[in-house]
PDB file of C-alpha atoms in Angstrom:
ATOM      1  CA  UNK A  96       9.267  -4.126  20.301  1.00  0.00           C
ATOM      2  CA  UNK A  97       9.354  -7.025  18.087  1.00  0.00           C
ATOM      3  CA  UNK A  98      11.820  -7.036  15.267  1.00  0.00           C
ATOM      4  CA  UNK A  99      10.280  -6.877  11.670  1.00  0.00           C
ATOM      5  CA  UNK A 100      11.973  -9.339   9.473  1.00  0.00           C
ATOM      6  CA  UNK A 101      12.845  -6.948   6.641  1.00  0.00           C
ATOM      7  CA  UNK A 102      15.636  -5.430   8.168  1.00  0.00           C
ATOM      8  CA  UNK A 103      17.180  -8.771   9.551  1.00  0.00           C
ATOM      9  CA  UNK A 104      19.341 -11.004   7.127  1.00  0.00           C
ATOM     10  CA  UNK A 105      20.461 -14.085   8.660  1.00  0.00           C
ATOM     11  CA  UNK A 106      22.128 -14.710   5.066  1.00  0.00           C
ATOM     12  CA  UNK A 107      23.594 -12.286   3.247  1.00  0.00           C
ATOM     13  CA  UNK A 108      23.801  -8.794   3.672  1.00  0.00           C
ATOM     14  CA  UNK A 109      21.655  -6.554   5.448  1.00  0.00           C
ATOM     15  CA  UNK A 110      18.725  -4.209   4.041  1.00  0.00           C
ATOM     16  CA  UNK A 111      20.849  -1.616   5.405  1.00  0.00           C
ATOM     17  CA  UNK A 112      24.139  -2.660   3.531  1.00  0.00           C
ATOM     18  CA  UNK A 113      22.305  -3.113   0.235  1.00  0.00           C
ATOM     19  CA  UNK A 114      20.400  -0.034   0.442  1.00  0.00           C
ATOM     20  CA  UNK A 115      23.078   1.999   0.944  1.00  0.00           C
ATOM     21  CA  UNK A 116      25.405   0.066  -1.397  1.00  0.00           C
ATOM     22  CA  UNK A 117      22.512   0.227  -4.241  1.00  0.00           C
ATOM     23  CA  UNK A 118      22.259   4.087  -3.346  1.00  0.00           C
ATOM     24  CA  UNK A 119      25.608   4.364  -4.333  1.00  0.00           C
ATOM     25  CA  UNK A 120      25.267   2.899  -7.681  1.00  0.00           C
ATOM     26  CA  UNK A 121      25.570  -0.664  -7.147  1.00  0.00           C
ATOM     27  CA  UNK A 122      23.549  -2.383  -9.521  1.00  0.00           C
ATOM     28  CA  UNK A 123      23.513  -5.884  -8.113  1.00  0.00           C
ATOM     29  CA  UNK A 124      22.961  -4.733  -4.421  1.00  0.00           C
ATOM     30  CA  UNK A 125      19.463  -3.313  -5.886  1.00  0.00           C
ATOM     31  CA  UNK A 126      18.492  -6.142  -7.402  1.00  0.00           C
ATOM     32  CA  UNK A 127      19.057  -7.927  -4.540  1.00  0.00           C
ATOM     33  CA  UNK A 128      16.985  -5.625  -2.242  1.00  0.00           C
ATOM     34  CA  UNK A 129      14.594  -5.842  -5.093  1.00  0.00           C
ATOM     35  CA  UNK A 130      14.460  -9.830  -5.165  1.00  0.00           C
ATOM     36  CA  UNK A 131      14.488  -9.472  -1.325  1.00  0.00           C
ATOM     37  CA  UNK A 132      11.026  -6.972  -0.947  1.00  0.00           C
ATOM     38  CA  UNK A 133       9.229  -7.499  -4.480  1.00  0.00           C
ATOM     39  CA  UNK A 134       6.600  -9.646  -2.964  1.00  0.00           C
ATOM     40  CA  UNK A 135       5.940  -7.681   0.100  1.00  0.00           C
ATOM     41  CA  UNK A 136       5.492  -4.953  -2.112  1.00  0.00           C
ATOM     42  CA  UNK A 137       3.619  -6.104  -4.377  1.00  0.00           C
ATOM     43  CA  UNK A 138       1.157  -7.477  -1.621  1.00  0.00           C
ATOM     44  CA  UNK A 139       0.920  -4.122   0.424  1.00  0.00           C
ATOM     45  CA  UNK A 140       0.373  -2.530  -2.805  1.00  0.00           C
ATOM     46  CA  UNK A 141      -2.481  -5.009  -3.817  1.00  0.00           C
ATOM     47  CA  UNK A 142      -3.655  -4.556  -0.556  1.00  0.00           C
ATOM     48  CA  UNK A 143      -3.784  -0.622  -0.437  1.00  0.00           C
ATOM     49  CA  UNK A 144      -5.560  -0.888  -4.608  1.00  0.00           C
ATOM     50  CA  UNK A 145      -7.750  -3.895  -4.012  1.00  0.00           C
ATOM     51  CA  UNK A 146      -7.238  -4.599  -7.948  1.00  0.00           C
ATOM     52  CA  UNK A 147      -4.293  -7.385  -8.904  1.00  0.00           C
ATOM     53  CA  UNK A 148      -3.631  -4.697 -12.136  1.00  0.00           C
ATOM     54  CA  UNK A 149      -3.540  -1.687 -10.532  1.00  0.00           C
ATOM     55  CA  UNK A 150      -1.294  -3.032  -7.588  1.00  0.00           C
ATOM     56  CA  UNK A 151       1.047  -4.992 -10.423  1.00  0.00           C
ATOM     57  CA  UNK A 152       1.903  -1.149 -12.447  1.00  0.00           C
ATOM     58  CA  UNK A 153       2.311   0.331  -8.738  1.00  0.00           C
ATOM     59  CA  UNK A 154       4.251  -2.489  -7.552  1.00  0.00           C
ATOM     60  CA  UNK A 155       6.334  -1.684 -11.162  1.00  0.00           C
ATOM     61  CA  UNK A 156       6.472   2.084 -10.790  1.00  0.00           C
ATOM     62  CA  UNK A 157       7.662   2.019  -6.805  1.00  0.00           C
ATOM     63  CA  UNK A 158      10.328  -0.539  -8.183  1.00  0.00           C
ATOM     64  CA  UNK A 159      11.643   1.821 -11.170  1.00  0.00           C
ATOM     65  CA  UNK A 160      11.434   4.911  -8.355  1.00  0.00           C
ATOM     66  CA  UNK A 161      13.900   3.288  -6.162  1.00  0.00           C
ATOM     67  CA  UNK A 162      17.049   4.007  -7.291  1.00  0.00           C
ATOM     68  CA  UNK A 163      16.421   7.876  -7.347  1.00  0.00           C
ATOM     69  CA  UNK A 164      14.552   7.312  -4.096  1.00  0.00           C
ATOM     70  CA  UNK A 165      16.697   5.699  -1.963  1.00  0.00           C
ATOM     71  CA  UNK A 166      19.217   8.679  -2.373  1.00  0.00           C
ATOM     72  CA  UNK A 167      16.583  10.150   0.283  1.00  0.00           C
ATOM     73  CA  UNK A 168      16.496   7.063   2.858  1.00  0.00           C
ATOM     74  CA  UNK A 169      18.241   8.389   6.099  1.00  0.00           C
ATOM     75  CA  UNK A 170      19.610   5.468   8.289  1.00  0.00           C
ATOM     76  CA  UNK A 171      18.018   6.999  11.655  1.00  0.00           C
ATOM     77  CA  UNK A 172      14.826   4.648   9.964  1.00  0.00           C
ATOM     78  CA  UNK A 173      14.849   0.930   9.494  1.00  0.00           C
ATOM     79  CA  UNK A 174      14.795   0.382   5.865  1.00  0.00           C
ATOM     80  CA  UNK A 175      11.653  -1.628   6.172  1.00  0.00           C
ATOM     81  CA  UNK A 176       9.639   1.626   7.350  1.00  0.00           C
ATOM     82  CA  UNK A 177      11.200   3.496   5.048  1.00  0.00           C
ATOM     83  CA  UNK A 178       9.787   1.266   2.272  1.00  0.00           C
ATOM     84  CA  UNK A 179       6.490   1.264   4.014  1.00  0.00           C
ATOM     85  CA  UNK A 180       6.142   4.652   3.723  1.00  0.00           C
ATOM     86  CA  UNK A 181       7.546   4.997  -0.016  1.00  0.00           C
ATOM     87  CA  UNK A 182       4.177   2.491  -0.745  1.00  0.00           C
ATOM     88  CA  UNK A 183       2.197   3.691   1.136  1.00  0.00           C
ATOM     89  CA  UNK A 184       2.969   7.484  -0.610  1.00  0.00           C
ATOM     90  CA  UNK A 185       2.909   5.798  -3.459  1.00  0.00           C
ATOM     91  CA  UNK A 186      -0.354   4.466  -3.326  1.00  0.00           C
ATOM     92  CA  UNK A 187      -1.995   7.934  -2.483  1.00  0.00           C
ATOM     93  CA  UNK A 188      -0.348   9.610  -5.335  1.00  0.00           C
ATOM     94  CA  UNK A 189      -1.735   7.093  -7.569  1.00  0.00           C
ATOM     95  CA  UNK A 190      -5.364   7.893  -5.846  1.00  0.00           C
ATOM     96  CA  UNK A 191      -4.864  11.433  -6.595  1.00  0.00           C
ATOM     97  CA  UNK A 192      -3.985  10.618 -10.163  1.00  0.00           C
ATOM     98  CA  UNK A 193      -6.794   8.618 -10.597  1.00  0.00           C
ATOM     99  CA  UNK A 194      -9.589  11.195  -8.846  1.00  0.00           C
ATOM    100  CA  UNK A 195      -7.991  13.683 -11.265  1.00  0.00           C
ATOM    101  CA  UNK A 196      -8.496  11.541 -14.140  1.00  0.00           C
ATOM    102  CA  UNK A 197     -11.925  10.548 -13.222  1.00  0.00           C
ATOM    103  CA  UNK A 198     -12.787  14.165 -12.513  1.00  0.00           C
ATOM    104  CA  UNK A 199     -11.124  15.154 -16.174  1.00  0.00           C
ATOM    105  CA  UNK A 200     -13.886  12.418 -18.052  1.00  0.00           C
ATOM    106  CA  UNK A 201     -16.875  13.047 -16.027  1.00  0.00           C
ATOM    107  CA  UNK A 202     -17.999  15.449 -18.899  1.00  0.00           C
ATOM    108  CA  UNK A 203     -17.209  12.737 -21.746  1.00  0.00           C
ATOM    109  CA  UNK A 204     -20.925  11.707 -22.757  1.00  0.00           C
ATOM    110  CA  UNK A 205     -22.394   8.397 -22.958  1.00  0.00           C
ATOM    111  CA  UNK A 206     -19.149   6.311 -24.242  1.00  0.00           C
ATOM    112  CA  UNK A 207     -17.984   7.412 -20.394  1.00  0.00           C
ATOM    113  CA  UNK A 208     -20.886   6.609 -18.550  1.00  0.00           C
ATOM    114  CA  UNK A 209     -21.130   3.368 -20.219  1.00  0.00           C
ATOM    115  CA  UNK A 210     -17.307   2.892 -19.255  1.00  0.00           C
ATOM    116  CA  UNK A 211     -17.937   3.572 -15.951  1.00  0.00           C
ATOM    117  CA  UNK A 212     -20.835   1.118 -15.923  1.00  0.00           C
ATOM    118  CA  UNK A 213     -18.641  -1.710 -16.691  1.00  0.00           C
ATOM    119  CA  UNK A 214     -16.157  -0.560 -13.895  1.00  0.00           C
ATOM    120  CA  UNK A 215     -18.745  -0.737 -11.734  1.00  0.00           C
ATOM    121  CA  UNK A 216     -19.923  -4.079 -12.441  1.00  0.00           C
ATOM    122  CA  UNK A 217     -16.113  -5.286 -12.955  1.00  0.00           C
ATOM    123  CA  UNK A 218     -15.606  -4.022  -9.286  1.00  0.00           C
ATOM    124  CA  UNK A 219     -19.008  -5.862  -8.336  1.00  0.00           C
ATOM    125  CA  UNK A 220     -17.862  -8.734  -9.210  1.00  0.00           C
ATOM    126  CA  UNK A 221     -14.816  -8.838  -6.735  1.00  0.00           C
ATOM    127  CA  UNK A 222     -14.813 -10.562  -3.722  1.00  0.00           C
ATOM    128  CA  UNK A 223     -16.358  -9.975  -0.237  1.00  0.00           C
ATOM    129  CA  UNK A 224     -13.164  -8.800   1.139  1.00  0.00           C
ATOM    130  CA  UNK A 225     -11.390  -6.513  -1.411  1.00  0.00           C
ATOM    131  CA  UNK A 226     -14.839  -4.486  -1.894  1.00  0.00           C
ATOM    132  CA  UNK A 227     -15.441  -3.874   1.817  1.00  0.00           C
ATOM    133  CA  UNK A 228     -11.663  -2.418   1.794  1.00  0.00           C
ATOM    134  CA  UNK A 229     -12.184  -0.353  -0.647  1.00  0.00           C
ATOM    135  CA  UNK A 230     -15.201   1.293   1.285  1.00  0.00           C
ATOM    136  CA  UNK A 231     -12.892   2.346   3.611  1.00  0.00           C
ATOM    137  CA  UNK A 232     -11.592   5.748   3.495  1.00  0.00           C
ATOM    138  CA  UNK A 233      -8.169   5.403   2.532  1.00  0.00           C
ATOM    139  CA  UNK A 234      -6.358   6.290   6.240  1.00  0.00           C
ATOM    140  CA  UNK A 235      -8.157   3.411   7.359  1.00  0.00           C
ATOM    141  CA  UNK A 236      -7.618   1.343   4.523  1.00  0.00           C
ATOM    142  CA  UNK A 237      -3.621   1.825   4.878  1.00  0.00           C
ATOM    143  CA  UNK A 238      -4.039   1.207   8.325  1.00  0.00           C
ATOM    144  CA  UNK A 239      -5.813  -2.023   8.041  1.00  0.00           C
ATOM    145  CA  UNK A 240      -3.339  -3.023   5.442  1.00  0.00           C
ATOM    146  CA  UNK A 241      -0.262  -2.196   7.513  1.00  0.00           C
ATOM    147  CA  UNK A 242      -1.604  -4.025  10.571  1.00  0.00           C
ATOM    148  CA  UNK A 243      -3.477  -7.127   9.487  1.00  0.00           C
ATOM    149  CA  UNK A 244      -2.020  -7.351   5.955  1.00  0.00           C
ATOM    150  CA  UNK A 245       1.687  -6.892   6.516  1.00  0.00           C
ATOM    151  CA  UNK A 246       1.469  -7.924  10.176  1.00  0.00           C
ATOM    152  CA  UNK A 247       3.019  -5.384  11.820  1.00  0.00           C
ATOM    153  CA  UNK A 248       2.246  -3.591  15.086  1.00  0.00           C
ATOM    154  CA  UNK A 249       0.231  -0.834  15.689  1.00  0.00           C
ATOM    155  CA  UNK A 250       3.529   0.767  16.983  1.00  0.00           C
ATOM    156  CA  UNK A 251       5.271  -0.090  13.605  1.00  0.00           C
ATOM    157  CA  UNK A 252       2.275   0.965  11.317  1.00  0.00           C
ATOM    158  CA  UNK A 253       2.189   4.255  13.597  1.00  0.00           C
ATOM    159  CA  UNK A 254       5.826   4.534  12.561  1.00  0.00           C
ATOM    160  CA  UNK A 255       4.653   4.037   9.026  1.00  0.00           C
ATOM    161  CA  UNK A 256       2.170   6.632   8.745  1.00  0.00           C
ATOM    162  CA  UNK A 257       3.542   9.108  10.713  1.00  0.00           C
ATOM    163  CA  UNK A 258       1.000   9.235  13.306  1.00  0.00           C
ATOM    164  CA  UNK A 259       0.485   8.185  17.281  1.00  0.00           C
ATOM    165  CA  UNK A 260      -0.141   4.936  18.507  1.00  0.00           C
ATOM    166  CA  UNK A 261      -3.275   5.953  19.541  1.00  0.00           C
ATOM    167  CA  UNK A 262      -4.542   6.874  16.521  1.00  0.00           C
ATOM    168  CA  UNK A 263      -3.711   3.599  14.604  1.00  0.00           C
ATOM    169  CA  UNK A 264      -5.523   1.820  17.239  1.00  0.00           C
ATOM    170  CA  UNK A 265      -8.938   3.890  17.135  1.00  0.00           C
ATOM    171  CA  UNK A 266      -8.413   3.209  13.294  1.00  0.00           C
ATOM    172  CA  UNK A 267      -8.833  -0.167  13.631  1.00  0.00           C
ATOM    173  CA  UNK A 268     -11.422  -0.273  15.888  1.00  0.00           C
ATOM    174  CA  UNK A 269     -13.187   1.961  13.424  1.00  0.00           C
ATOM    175  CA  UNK A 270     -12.310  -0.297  10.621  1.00  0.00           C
ATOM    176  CA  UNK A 271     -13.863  -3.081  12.557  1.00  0.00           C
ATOM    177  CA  UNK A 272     -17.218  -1.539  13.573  1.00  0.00           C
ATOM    178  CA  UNK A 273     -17.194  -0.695   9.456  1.00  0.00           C
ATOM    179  CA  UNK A 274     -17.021  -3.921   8.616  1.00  0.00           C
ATOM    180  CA  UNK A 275     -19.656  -5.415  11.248  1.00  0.00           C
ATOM    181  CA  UNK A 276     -22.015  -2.773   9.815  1.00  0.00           C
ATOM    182  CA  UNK A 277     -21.352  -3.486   6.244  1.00  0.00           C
ATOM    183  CA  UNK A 278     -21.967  -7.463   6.736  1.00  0.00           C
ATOM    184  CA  UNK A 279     -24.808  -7.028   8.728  1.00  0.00           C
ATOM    185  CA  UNK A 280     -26.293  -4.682   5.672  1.00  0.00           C
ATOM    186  CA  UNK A 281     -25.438  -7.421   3.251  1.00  0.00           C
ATOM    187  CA  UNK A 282     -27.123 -10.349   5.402  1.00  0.00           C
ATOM    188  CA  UNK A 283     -30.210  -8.478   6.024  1.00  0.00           C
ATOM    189  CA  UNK A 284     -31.067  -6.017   2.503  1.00  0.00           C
TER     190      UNK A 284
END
């Protein structure tokens, strides 16, 4: 199985040592672990939103969550996954706060249709890419994001999410033939 480089330290302490040491209360030990995972973070959440703002405040929120989380991180999990997982959780609470939201101004009149307009043509206007992953239902979109965005097997992203190996694999074939179909509707209208 190979070895994901967030648990490995060559110099310094380990993810393990700081977790547990910033679990405890030690303030530089998070930062470090922090410093250490900010921009993987940031990029799985950007990944999982498809919008730079939306995956900066979740990238901010997981951040400000981890000192009460990792009080729950058990060491029979590499830190890494753990971490995975707390994004990836993350992420779907903040689609579930955002379908509740959307649901809650549905009956606002024309200023919110015309609002939703220009979030439509704002998310238009993004590139090839980031819309088709946001077609994706959002098991395959953390799939995809897991495996081809954050590199990881489909043994470590099935560690991730909880589910088979199996199943991450007929994800991304799925997530494949998606995209195929979704191109080929864009070349030919």
């Amino acid at each position: 199985m190979q070895m994901n480089s967030l648990d490995s330290a060559p110099e310094g302490p380990t993810d393990s040592g700081l977790a547990l040491a910033a679990a405890a209360g030690d303030r530089v030990a998070f930062a470090t672990l922090v410093t250490r995972h900010y921009d993987r973070i940031f990029g799985l959440c950007w990944r999982l939103t498809g919008q730079r703002a939306e995956a900066e405040d979740l990238a901010q929120e997981i951040c400000a969550s981890l000192p009460r989380r990792l009080q729950s991180w058990r060491r029979e999990a590499q830190f890494s996954t753990w971490l995975y997982r707390v994004i990836v959780n993350a992420a779907h609470d903040a689609r579930r706060r955002s379908a509740t939201r959307g649901r809650a101004a549905a009956g606002w009149g024309d200023w919110e249709i015309a609002r939703q307009a220009t979030m439509a043509e704002d998310r238009a206007a993004q590139d090839w890419l980031a819309t088709a992953m946001q077609s994706l239902p959002p098991d395959l979109r953390d799939t995809v994001a897991l495996v081809l965005g954050e590199d990881l097997t489909q043994a470590q992203a099935a560690t991730v999410l909880g589910l088979s190996e199996g199943t991450v694999a007929w994800r991304m074939s799925e997530v494949k033939k998606r995209l195929r179909a979704l191109a080929a509707e864009e070349a030919h209208p």
